[in-house]
Short mmCIF file of C-alpha atoms in Angstrom, two decimals:
data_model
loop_
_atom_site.label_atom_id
_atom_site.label_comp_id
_atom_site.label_asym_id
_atom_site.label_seq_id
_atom_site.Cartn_x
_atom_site.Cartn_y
_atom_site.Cartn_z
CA UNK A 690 0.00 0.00 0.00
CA UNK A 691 1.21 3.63 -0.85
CA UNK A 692 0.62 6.13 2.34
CA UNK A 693 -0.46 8.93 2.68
CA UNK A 694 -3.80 7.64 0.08
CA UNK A 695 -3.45 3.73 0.87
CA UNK A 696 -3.85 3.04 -2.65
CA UNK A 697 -2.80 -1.10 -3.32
CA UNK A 698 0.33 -1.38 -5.18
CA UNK A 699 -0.56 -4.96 -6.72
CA UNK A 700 -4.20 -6.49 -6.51
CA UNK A 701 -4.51 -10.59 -7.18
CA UNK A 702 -2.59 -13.48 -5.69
CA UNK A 703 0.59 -12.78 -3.87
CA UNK A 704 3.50 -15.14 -5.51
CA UNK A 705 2.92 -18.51 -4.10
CA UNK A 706 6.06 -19.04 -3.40
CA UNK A 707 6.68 -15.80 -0.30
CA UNK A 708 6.22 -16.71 3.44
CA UNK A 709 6.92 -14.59 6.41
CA UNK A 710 7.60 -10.92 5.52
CA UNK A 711 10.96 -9.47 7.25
CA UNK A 712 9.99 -5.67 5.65
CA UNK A 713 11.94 -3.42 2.86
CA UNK A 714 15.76 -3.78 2.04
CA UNK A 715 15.96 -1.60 -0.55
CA UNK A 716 12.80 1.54 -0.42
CA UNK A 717 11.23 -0.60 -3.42
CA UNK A 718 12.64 -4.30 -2.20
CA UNK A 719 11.12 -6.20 0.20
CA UNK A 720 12.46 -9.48 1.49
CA UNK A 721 10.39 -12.58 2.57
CA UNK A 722 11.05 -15.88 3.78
CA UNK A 723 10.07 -18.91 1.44
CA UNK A 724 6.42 -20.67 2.27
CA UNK A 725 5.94 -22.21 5.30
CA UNK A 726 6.31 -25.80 3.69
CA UNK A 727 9.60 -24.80 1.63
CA UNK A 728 11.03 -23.67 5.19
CA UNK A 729 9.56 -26.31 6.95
CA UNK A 730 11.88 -28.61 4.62
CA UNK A 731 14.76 -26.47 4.75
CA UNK A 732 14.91 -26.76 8.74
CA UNK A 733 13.92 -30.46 8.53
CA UNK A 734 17.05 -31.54 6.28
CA UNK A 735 19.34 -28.35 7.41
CA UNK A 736 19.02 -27.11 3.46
CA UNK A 737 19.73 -23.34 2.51
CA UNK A 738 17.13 -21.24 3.82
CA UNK A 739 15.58 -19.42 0.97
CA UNK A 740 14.91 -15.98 0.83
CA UNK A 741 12.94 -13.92 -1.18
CA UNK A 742 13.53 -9.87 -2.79
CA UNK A 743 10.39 -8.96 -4.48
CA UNK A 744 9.47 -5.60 -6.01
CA UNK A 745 6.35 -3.25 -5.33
CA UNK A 746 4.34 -5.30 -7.62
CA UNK A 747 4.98 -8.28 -5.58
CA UNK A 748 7.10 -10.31 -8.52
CA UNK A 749 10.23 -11.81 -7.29
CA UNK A 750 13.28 -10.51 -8.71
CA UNK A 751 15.65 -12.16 -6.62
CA UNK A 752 16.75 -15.26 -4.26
CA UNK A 753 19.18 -15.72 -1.43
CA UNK A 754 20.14 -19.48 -0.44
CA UNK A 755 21.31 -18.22 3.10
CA UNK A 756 23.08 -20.41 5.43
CA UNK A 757 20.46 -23.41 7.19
CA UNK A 758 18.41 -22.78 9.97
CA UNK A 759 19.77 -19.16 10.25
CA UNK A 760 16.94 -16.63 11.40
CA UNK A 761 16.68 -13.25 9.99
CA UNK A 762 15.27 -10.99 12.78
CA UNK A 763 15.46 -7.04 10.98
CA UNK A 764 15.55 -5.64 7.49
CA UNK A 765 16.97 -1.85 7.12
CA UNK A 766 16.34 -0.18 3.10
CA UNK A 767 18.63 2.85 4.68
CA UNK A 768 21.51 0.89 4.35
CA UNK A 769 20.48 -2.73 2.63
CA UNK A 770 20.53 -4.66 5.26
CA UNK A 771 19.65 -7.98 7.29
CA UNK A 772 20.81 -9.14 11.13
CA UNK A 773 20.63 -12.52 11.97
CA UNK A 774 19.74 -13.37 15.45
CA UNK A 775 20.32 -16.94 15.87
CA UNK A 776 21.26 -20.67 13.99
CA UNK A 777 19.21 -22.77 15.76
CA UNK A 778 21.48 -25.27 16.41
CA UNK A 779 23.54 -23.42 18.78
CA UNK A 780 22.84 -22.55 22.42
CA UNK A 781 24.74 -19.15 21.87
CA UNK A 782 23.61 -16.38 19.84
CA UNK A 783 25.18 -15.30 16.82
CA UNK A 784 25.03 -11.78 15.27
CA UNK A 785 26.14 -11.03 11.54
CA UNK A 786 24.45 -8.58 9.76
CA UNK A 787 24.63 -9.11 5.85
CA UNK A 788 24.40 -6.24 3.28
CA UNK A 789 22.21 -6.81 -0.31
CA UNK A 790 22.68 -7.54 -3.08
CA UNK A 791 26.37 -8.49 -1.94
CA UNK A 792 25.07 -11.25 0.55
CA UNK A 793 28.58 -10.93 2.19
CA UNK A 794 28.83 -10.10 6.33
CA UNK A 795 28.91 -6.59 6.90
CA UNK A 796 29.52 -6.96 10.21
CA UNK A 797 29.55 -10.16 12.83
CA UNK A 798 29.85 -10.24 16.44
CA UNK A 799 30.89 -13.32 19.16
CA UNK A 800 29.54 -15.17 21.37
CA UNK A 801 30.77 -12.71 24.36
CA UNK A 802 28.73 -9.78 22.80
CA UNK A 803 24.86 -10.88 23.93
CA UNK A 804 22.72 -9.88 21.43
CA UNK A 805 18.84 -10.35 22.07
CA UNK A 806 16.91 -9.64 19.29
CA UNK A 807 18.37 -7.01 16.61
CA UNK A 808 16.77 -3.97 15.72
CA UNK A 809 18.11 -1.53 13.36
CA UNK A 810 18.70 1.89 14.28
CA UNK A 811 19.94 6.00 13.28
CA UNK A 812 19.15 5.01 9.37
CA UNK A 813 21.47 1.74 9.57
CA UNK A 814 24.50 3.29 11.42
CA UNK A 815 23.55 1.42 14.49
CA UNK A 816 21.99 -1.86 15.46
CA UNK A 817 20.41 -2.63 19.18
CA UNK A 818 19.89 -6.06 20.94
CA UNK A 819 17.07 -6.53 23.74
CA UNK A 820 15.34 -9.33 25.45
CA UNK A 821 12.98 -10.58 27.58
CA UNK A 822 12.86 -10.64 30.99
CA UNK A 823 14.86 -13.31 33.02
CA UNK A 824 17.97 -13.73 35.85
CA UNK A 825 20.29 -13.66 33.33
CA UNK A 826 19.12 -11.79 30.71
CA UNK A 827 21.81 -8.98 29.22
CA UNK A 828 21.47 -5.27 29.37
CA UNK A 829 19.63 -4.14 26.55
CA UNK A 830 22.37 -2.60 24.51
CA UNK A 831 23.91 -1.01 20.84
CA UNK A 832 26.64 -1.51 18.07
CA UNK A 833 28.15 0.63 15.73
CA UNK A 834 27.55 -1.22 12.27
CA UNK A 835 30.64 -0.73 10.85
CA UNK A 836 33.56 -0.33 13.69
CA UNK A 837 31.81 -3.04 15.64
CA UNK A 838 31.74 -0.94 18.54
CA UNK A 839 29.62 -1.00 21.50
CA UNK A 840 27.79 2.41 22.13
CA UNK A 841 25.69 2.15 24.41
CA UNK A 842 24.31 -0.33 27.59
CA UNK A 843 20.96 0.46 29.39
CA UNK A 844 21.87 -1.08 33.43
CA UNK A 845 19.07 0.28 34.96
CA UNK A 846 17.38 -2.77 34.43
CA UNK A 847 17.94 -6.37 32.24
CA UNK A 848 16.16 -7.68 29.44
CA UNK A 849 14.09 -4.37 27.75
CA UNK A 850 11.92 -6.50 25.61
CA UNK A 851 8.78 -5.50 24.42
CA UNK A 852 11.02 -2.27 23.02
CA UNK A 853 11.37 -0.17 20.16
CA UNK A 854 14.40 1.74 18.34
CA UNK A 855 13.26 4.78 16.15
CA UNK A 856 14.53 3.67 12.48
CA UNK A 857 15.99 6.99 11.73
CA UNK A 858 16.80 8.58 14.95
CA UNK A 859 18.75 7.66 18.24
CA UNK A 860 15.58 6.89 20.63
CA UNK A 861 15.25 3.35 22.03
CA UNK A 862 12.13 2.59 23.83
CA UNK A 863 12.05 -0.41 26.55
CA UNK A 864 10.04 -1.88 28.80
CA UNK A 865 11.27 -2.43 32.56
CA UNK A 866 9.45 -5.61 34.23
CA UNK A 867 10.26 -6.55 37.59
CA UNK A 868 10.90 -9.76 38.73
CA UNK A 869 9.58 -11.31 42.22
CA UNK A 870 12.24 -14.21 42.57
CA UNK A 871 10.46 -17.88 42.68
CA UNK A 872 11.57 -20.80 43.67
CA UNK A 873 13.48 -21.46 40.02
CA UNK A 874 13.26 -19.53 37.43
CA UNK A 875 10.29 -20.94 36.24
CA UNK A 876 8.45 -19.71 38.98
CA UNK A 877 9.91 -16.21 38.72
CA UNK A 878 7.00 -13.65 38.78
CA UNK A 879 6.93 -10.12 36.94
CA UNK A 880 5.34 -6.80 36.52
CA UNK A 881 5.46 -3.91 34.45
CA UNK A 882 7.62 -1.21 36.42
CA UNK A 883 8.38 2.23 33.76
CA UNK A 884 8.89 1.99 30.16
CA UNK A 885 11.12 4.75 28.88
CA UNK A 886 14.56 4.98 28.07
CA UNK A 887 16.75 6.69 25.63
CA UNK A 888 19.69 5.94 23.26
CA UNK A 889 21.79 9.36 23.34
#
């Protein structure tokens, strides 16, 4: 849809073969995964997950084998894009962020730099992990893209998750929960506390 107006860009049946949007890599490029079932088969057999960069008429114009049972967490057109936030075959998180239509790491973090889930912020210069709420859940926190450097950590409280990083400014919005300590961490109880915090 166009905005302001909301007039439809394509009308009919979407391409049978796009799943799961991820949102625009390009301002005229989206990216998708493949259909549940080609995924489903993907993960199943650890094949290439497929991805998908259609246009605004929703005709595929391009596809990325990525690595198997990678997930793809954020999309950023500023900058073209994509941050990975896990291979589900590890235990540790792992953080690369890929730039199109190279499809080559633009950046990749270790296992000592605790992501959460990626969000993409100040136009593409910056990228932000949070999580939810737990005992030993990291300090919501943000990278410089391209030195790699960490720029800022938010220790007033852990976790930050459900948040929000303004795509073209430095503002970071998280939510504080509180946790009433159970007997494991199961048990743990929680409530909302305050919400706002800021990047800069």
């Amino acid at each position: 849809y166009a905005i302001p107006g909301g007039a439809l860009w394509k009308q009919g049946e979407p391409d049978p073969r796009l799943g799961m949007m991820l949102g625009f890599v390009e301002t005229h490029l989206g990216v998708a995964y493949a259909r549940q079932g080609e995924s489903d088969l993907a993960e199943r057999y650890h094949a290439p997950r497929i991805l998908y960069i259609f246009d605004l008429t929703g005709r595929i114009v391009d596809e990325w084998r990525a690595p198997p049972l990678w997930w793809f967490a954020a999309a950023n057109p500023d900058r073209h894009l994509l941050a990975v936030s896990k291979d589900i075959r590890q235990s540790e998180p792992i953080c690369p962020i890929f730039g199109y239509p190279s499809k080559t790491v633009v950046q990749e973090w270790s296992h000592d730099h605790p992501f959460g889930r990626p969000n993409f912020a100040d136009a593409g210069k910056t990228v932000c992990g949070f999580g939810s709420y737990g005992r030993a859940v990291p300090f919501a926190a943000c990278w410089d893209i391209d030195t790699g450097k960490k720029i800022a950590e938010f220790k007033r409280f852990r976790g930050g998750d459900p948040a929000s990083v303004s795509s073209r400014a430095s503002r970071i919005i998280l939510t504080h929960i509180r946790n009433y300590r159970g007997i494991t961490q199961e048990f743990d109880m929680h409530s909302y506390h305050d919400r706002v915090d800021r990047k800069s």
